[in-house]
mmCIF file of C-alpha atoms in Angstrom:
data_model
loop_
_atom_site.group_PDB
_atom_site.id
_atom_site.type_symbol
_atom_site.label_atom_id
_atom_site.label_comp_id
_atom_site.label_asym_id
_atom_site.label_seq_id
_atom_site.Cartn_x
_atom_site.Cartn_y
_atom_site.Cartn_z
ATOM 1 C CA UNK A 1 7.166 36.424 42.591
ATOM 2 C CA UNK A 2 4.953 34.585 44.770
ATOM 3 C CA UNK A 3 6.098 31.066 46.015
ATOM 4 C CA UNK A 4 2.924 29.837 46.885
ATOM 5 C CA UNK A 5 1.224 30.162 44.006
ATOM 6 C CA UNK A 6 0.511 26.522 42.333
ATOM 7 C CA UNK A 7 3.179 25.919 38.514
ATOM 8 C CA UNK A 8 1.261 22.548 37.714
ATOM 9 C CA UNK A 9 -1.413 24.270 36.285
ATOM 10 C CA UNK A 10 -0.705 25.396 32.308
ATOM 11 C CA UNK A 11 -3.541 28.056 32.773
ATOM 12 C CA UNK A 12 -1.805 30.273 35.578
ATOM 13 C CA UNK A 13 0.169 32.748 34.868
ATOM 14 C CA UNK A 14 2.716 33.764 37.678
ATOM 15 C CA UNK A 15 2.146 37.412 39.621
ATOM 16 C CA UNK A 16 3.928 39.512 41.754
ATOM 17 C CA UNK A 17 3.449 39.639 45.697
ATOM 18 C CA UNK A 18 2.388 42.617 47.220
ATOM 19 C CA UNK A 19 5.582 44.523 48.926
ATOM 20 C CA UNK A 20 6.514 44.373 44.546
ATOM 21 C CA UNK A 21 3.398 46.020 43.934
ATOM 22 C CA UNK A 22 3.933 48.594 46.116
ATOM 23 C CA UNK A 23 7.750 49.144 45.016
ATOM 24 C CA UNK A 24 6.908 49.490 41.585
ATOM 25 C CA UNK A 25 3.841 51.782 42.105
ATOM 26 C CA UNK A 26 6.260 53.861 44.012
ATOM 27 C CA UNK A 27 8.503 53.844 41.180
ATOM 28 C CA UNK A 28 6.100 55.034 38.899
ATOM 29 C CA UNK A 29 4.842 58.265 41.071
ATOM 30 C CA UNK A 30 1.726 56.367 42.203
ATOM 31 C CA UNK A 31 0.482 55.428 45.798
ATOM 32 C CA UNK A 32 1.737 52.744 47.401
ATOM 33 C CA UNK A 33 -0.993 50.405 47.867
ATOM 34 C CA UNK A 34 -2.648 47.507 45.966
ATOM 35 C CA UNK A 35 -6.436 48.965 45.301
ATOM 36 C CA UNK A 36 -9.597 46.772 45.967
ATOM 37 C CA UNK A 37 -11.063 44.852 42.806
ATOM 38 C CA UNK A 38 -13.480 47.819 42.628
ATOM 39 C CA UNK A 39 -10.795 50.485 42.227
ATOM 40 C CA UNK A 40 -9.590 48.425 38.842
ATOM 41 C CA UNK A 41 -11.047 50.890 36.618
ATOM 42 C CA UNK A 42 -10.345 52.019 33.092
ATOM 43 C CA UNK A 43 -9.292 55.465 34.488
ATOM 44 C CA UNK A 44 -6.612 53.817 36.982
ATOM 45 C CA UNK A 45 -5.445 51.557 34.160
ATOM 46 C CA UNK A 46 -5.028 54.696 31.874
ATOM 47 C CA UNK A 47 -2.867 56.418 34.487
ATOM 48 C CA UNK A 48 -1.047 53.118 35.296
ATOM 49 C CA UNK A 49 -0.005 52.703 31.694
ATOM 50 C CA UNK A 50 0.886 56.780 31.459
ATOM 51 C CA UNK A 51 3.353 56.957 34.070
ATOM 52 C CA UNK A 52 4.903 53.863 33.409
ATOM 53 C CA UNK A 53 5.450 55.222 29.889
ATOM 54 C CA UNK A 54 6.875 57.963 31.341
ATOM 55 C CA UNK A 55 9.275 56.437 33.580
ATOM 56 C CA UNK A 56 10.378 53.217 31.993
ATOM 57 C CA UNK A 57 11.903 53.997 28.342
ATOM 58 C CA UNK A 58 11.743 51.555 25.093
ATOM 59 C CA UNK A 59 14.850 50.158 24.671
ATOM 60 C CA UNK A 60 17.378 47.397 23.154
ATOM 61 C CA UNK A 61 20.081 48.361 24.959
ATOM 62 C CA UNK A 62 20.519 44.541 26.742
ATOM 63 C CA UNK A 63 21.549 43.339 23.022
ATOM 64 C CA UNK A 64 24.365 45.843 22.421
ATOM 65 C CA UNK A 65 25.782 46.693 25.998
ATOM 66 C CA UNK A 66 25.025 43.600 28.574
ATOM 67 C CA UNK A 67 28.043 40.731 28.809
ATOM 68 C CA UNK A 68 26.001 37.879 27.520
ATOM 69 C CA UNK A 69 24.321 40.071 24.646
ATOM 70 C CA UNK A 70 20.954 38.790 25.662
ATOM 71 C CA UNK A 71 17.405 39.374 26.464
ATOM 72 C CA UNK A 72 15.637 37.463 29.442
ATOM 73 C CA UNK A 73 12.014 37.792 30.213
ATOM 74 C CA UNK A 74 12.172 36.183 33.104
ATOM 75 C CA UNK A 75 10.027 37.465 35.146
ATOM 76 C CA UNK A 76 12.107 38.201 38.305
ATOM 77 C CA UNK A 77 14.778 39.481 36.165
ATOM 78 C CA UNK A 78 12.612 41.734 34.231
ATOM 79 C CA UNK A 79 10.823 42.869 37.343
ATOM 80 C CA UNK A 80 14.676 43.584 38.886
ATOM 81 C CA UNK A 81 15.715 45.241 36.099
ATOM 82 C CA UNK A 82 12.450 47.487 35.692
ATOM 83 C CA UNK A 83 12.090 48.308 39.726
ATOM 84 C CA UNK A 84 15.623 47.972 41.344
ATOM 85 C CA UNK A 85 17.979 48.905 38.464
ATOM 86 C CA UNK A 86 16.046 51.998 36.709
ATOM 87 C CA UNK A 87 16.256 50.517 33.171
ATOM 88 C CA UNK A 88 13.536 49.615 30.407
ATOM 89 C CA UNK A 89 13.546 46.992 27.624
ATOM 90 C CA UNK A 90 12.119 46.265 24.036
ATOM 91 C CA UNK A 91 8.642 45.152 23.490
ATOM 92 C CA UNK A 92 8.357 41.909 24.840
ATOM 93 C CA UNK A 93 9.987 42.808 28.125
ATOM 94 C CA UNK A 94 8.061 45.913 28.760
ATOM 95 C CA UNK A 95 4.170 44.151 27.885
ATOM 96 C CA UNK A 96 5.252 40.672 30.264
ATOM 97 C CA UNK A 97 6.671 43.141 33.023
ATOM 98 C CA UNK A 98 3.724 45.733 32.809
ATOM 99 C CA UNK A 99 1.251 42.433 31.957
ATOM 100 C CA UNK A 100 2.097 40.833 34.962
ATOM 101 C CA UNK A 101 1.713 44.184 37.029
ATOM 102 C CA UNK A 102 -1.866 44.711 35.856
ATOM 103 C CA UNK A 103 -2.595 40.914 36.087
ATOM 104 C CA UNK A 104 -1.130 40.708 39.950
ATOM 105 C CA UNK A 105 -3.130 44.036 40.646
ATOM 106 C CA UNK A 106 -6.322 41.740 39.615
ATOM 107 C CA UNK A 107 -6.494 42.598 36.369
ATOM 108 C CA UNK A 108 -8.414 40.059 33.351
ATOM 109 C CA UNK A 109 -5.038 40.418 31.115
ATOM 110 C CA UNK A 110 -4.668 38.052 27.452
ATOM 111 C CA UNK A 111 -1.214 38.329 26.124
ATOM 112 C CA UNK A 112 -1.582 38.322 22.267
ATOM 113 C CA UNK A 113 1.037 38.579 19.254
ATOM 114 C CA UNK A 114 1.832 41.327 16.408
ATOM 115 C CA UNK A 115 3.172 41.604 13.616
ATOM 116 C CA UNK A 116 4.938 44.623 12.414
ATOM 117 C CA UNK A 117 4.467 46.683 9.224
ATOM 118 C CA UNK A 118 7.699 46.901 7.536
ATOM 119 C CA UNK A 119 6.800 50.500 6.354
ATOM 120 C CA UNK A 120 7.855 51.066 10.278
ATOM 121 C CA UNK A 121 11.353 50.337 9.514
ATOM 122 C CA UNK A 122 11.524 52.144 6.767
ATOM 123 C CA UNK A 123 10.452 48.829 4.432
ATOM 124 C CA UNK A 124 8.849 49.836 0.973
ATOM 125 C CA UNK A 125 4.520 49.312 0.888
ATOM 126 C CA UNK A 126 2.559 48.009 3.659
ATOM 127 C CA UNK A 127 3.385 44.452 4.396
ATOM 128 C CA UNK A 128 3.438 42.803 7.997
ATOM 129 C CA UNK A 129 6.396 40.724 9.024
ATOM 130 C CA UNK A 130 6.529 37.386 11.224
ATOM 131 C CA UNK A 131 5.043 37.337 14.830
ATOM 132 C CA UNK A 132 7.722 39.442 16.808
ATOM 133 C CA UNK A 133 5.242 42.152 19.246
ATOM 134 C CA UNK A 134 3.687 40.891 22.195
ATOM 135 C CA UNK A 135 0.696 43.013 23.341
ATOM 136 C CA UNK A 136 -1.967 42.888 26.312
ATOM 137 C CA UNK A 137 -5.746 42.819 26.210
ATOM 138 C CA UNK A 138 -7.334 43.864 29.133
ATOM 139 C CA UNK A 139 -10.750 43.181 29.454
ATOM 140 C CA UNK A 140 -12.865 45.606 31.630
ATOM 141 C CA UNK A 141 -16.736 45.207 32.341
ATOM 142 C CA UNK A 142 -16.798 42.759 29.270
ATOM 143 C CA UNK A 143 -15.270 45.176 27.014
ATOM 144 C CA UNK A 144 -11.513 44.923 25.749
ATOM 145 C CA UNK A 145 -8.936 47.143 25.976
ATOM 146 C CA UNK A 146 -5.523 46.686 23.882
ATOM 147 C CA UNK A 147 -2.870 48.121 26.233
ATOM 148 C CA UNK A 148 0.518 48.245 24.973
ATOM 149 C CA UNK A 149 3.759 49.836 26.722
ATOM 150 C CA UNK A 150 6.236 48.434 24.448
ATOM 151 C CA UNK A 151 6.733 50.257 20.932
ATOM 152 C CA UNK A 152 8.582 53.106 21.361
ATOM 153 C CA UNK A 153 8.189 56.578 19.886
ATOM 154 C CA UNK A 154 4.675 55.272 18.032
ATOM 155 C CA UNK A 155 3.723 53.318 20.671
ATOM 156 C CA UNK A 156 0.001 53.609 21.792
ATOM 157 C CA UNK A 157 -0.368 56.076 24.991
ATOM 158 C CA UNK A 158 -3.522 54.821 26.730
ATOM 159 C CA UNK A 159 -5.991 51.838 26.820
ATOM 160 C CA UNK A 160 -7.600 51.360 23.223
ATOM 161 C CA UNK A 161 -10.786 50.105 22.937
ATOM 162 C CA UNK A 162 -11.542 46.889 20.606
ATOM 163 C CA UNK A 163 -13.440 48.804 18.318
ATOM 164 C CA UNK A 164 -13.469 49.250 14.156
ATOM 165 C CA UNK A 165 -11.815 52.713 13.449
ATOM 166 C CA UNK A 166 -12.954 54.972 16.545
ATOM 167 C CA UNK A 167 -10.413 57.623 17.046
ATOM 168 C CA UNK A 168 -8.335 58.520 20.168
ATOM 169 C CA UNK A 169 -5.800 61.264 21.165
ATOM 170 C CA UNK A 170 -2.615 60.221 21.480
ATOM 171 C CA UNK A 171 0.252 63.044 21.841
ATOM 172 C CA UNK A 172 -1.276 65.707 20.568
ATOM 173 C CA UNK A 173 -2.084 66.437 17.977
ATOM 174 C CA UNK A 174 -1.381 62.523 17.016
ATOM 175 C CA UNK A 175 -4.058 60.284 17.059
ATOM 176 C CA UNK A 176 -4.573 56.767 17.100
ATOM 177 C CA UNK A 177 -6.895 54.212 16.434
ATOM 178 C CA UNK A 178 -8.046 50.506 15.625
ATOM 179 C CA UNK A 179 -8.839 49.543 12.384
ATOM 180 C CA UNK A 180 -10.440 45.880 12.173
ATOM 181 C CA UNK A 181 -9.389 44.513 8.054
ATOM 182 C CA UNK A 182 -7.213 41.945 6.434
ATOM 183 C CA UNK A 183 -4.061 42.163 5.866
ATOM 184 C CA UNK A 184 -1.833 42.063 2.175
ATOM 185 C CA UNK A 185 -0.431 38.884 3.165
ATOM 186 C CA UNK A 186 -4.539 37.342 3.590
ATOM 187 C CA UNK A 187 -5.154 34.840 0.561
ATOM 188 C CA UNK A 188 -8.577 34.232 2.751
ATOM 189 C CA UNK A 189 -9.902 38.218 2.153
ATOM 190 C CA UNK A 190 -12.239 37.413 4.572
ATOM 191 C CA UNK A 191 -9.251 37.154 7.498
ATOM 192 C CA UNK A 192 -9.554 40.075 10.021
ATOM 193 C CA UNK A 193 -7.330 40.946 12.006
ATOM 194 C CA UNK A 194 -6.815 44.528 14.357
ATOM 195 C CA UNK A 195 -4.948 47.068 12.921
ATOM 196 C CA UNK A 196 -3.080 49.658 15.059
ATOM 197 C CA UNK A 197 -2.618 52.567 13.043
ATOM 198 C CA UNK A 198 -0.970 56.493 14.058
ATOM 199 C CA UNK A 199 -1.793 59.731 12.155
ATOM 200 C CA UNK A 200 0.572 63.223 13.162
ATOM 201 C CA UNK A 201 -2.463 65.153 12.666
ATOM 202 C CA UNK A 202 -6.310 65.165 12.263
ATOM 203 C CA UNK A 203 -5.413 66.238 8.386
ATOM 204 C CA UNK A 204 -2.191 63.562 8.286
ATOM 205 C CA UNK A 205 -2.775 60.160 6.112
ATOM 206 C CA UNK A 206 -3.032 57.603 8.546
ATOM 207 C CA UNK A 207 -0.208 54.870 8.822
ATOM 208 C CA UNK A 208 -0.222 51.260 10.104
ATOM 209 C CA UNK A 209 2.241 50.441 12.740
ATOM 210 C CA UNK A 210 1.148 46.635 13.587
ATOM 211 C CA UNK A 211 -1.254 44.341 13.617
ATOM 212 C CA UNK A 212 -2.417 41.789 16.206
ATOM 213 C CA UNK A 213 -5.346 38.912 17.118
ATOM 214 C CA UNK A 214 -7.331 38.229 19.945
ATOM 215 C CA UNK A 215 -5.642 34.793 19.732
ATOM 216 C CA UNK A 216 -4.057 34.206 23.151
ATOM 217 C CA UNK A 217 -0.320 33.654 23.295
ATOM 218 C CA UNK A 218 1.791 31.360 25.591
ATOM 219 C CA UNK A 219 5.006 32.331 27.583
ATOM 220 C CA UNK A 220 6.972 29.954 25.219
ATOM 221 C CA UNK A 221 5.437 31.903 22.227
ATOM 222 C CA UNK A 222 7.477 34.372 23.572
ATOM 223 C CA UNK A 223 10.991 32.637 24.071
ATOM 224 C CA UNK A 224 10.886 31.460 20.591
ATOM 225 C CA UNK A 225 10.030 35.148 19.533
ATOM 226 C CA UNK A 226 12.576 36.780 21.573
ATOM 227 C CA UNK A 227 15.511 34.822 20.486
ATOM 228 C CA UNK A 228 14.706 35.745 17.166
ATOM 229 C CA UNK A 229 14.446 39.323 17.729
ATOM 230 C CA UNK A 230 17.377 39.419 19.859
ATOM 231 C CA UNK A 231 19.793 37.434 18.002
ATOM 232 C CA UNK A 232 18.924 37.226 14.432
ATOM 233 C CA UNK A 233 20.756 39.896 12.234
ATOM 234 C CA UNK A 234 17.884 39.911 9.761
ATOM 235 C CA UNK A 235 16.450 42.040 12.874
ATOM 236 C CA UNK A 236 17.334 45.377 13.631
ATOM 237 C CA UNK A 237 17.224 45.260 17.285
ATOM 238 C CA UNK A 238 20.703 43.028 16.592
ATOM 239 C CA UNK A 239 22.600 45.956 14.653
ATOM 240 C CA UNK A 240 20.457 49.662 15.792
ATOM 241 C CA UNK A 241 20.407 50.990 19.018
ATOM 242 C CA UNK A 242 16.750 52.142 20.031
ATOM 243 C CA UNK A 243 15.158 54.368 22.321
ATOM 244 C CA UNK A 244 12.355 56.480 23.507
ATOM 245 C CA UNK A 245 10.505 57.344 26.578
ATOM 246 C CA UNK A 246 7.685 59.875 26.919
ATOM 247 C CA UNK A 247 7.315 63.290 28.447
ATOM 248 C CA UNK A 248 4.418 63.965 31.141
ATOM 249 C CA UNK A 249 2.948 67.359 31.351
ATOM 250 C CA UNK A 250 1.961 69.135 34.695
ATOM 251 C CA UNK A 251 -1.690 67.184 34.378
ATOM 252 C CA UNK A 252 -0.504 64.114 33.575
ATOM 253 C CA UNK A 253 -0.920 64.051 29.922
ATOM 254 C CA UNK A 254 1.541 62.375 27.768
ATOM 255 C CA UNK A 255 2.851 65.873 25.738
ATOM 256 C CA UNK A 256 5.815 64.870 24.119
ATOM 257 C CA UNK A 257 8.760 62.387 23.943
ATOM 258 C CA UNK A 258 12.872 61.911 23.664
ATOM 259 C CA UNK A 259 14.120 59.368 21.713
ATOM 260 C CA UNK A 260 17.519 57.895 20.581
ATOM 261 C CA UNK A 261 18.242 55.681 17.188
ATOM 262 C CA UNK A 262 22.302 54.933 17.784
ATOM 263 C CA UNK A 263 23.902 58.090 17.838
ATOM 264 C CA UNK A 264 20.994 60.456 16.640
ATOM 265 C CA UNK A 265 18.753 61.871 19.965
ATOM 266 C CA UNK A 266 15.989 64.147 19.429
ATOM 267 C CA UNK A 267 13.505 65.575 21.904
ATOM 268 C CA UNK A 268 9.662 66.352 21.018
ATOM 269 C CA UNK A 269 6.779 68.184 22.476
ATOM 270 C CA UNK A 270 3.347 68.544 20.790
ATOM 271 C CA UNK A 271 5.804 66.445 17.510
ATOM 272 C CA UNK A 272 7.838 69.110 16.991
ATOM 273 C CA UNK A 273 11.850 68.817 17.627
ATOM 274 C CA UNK A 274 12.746 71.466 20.371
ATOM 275 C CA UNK A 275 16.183 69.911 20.428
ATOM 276 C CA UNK A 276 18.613 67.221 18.977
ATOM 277 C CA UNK A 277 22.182 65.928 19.607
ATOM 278 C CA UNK A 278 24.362 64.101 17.601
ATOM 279 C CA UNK A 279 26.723 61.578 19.620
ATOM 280 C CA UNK A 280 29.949 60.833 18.134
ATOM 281 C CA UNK A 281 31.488 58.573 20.710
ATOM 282 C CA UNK A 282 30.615 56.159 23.542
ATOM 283 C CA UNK A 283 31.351 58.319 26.119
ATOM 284 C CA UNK A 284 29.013 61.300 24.415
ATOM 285 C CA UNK A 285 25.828 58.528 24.154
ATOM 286 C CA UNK A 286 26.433 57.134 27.481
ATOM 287 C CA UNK A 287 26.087 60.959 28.946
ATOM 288 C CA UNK A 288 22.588 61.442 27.059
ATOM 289 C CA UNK A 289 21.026 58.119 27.685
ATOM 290 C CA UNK A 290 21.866 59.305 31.308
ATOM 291 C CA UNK A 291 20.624 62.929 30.889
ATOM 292 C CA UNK A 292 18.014 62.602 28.787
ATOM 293 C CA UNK A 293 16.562 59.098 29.704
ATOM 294 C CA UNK A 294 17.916 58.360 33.139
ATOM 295 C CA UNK A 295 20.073 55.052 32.418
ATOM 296 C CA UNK A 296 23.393 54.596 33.720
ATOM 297 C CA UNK A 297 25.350 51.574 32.185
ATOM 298 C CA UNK A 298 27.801 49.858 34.505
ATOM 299 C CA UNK A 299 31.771 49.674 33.673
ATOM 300 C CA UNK A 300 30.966 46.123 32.539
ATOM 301 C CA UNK A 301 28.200 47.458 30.443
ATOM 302 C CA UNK A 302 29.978 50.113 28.820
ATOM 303 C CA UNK A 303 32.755 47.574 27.920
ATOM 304 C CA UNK A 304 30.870 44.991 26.586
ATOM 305 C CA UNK A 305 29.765 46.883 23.851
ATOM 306 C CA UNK A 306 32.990 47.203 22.004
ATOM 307 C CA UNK A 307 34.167 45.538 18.836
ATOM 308 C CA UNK A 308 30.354 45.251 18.429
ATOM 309 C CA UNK A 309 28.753 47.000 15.026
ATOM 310 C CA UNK A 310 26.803 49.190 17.241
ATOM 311 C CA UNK A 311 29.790 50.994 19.056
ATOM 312 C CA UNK A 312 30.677 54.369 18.324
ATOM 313 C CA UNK A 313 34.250 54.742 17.666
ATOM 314 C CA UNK A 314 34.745 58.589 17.770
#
């Protein structure tokens, strides 16, 4: 982070100095140098958010395998664990990491809230649940963009455009889109409120995944939202292990995905399942989230998850 930056001020938000910049862009397959205001296009945004997607997986592994059992967004911490230690992190780590990225690159970034649609985790109808997503709006030429790095296998792939129900590629031949409406939970019908919402195929039924306001949210939005989602066990981040992290084609598209939901690993290209593995133990998940995603937990790590209800006892 940048010492010399001012704290007094409530309306600035904290950045990263330049030699970070260039480490992370490194990290991510890019070149190595901070571009001029003019270069902050849509198109370098797009590939920004790509290959971090593709390099830095979704993941909740800090709850179940870290000493202290907890999640810091801490900015210097994140940015440590993200650039010098090769790891990821669930959704609020990944959007105030990649946020603060875009925002330090010169970037207009608005961190906002979700709320999730329980039909995500498997809840019966389409209800939302309390504020627990943190997404960024990135505003470009006037027009905003909702960019989000942080949700894992359904997770949004590129910059979305604010607008009602236009439809966008996502993996193909998934699509996405924005859909602006009220929600079930609305007594006021005339609420509205974006709607992010995923489809398998152009003939699939589309489903909602979260929805979200162009209300700004403040960092301690976010503390009181992570220590819910990290230590309550009416959330599943306390008692599932979850991962995924995307696949780039030779041109840089986005074709497919591997992901991980405690024991169960499955790899995808195009959505189809070209292979799956089944882990039994710890030691048989520790060698696929290094094969397939690239982490390697530290002997401190891999003890810290045991006697917990996510270990694998095999």
């Amino acid at each position: 982070m940048d010492p010399s930056q001012p704290t007094k001020d409530p309306t600035i938000r904290p950045t990263y100095t330049s030699s970070q910049i260039y480490e992370y862009l490194a990290s991510i397959h890019q070149p190595a140098h901070v571009p001029s205001s003019s270069s902050l296009s849509l198109e370098y945004l797009t590939t920004l958010q790509r290959h971090h997607l593709a390099t830095y997986p979704f993941e909740n592994l800090s709850i179940h395998y870290s000493p202290t059992h907890s999640v810091s967004l801490d900015l210097d911490v994140l940015y440590n664990k993200f650039v010098r230690k090769r790891r990821g992190g669930y959704c609020m780590e990944q959007n105030a990491f990649f946020g603060t990225v875009l925002r330090s690159l010169g970037y207009e970034v608005t961190n906002v809230g979700g709320r999730v649609c329980d039909a995500v985790n498997g809840g019966p109808g389409i209800r939302y649940g309390a504020w627990s997503h943190m997404i960024n709006l990135i505003t470009i030429a006037s027009r905003k963009y909702m960019v989000d790095v942080g949700f894992g296998g359904d997770g949004a792939t590129a910059p979305i455009p604010l607008e009602d129900g236009t439809v966008h590629l996502r993996i193909a031949p998934s699509e996405m889109r924005l859909v602006e409406s009220a929600i079930p939970e609305h007594t006021d019908r005339n609420q509205r409120v974006w709607i992010y919402q995923v489809r398998s195929s152009p003939e699939s039924a589309w489903s909602p995944v979260y929805s979200f306001t162009e209300t700004e949210f403040f960092p301690q939005d976010y503390e009181m939202m992570n220590f819910w989602t990290s230590t309550s066990r009416q959330c599943f981040f306390t008692y599932a292990i979850l991962l995924a992290k995307m696949i780039m084609g030779e041109r840089g598209q986005l074709v497919g995905n591997v992901t991980m939901m405690n024991g169960e690993a499955k790899r995808r290209i195009g959505g189809q399942v070209l292979e799956s593995r089944t882990c039994r133990s710890e030691k048989e998940r520790l060698e696929v989230l290094r094969e397939w995603f690239g982490l390697v937990m530290t002997e401190e790590e891999e003890r810290a998850i045991r006697g917990t209800v996510t270990e694998l006892e095999g």
